[in-house]
Amino acid sequence: MKCRRGRPKCPRRIRAEPTIMCFKPCGIPRSEVEVVELAFEELEAIRLVDVDELTQEEAALEMGISRRAFWGELKNARKKVARALVEGQAIDIKGGNYTTE
């Protein structure tokens, strides 16, 4: 069991759960690719900044978290997506610690 230090992570506010839950490289059976898990709140961070073009401060307010916490979510999400694209991995979008509007 992993021991957690510091404050517990508060739930992030997301607009809605995504309808698409998986992406994978074309032409390769799913059983043959590694999978990266992207939490709903990580996808929300990418959506707010990269699609809706909010500033990190505006996006943090939307999600109900500090700018620093938001930056961490966005950094982790972008790293996971970049790794999946570069290394040909599948992306599963699921779960996390969130509430919906």
Short mmCIF file of C-alpha atoms in Angstrom, two decimals, residues 28-82:
data_model
loop_
_atom_site.label_atom_id
_atom_site.label_comp_id
_atom_site.label_asym_id
_atom_site.label_seq_id
_atom_site.Cartn_x
_atom_site.Cartn_y
_atom_site.Cartn_z
CA ILE A 28 -2.98 -2.72 -34.37
CA PRO A 29 -5.13 -5.03 -32.24
CA ARG A 30 -5.85 -3.53 -28.81
CA SER A 31 -4.39 -6.61 -27.14
CA GLU A 32 -1.00 -5.76 -28.67
CA VAL A 33 -0.63 -2.14 -27.50
CA GLU A 34 0.29 -0.68 -24.14
CA VAL A 35 -2.41 1.45 -22.52
CA VAL A 36 -2.09 4.87 -20.89
CA GLU A 37 -4.88 5.85 -18.48
CA LEU A 38 -6.10 9.45 -18.62
CA ALA A 39 -8.42 10.54 -15.80
CA PHE A 40 -11.53 12.59 -16.60
CA GLU A 41 -10.08 15.63 -14.83
CA GLU A 42 -6.86 15.40 -16.87
CA LEU A 43 -8.89 15.39 -20.10
CA GLU A 44 -10.89 18.36 -18.76
CA ALA A 45 -7.66 20.30 -18.16
CA ILE A 46 -6.59 19.73 -21.77
CA ARG A 47 -10.04 20.71 -23.05
CA LEU A 48 -10.17 23.95 -21.09
CA VAL A 49 -6.71 25.20 -22.12
CA ASP A 50 -6.09 23.68 -25.54
CA VAL A 51 -9.63 23.58 -26.98
CA ASP A 52 -11.54 26.34 -25.14
CA GLU A 53 -8.36 28.47 -25.00
CA LEU A 54 -8.79 29.56 -21.38
CA THR A 55 -5.80 30.75 -19.40
CA GLN A 56 -4.56 28.38 -16.71
CA GLU A 57 -5.99 30.73 -14.09
CA GLU A 58 -9.44 30.76 -15.75
CA ALA A 59 -9.36 26.98 -16.19
CA ALA A 60 -8.37 26.46 -12.54
CA LEU A 61 -11.39 28.53 -11.47
CA GLU A 62 -13.65 26.43 -13.73
CA MET A 63 -12.37 23.24 -12.10
CA GLY A 64 -12.50 24.67 -8.57
CA ILE A 65 -8.79 24.16 -7.83
CA SER A 66 -5.68 26.28 -7.39
CA ARG A 67 -3.63 27.38 -10.39
CA ARG A 68 -0.74 25.26 -9.14
CA ALA A 69 -2.93 22.14 -8.84
CA PHE A 70 -4.34 22.83 -12.30
CA TRP A 71 -0.85 23.18 -13.77
CA GLY A 72 0.03 19.74 -12.34
CA GLU A 73 -3.08 18.14 -13.87
CA LEU A 74 -2.37 19.73 -17.26
CA LYS A 75 1.32 18.76 -17.21
CA ASN A 76 0.51 15.12 -16.37
CA ALA A 77 -2.24 14.95 -19.00
CA ARG A 78 -0.09 16.40 -21.79
CA LYS A 79 2.78 14.05 -20.92
CA LYS A 80 0.49 11.00 -21.07
CA VAL A 81 -1.05 12.04 -24.40
CA ALA A 82 2.35 12.87 -25.92
#
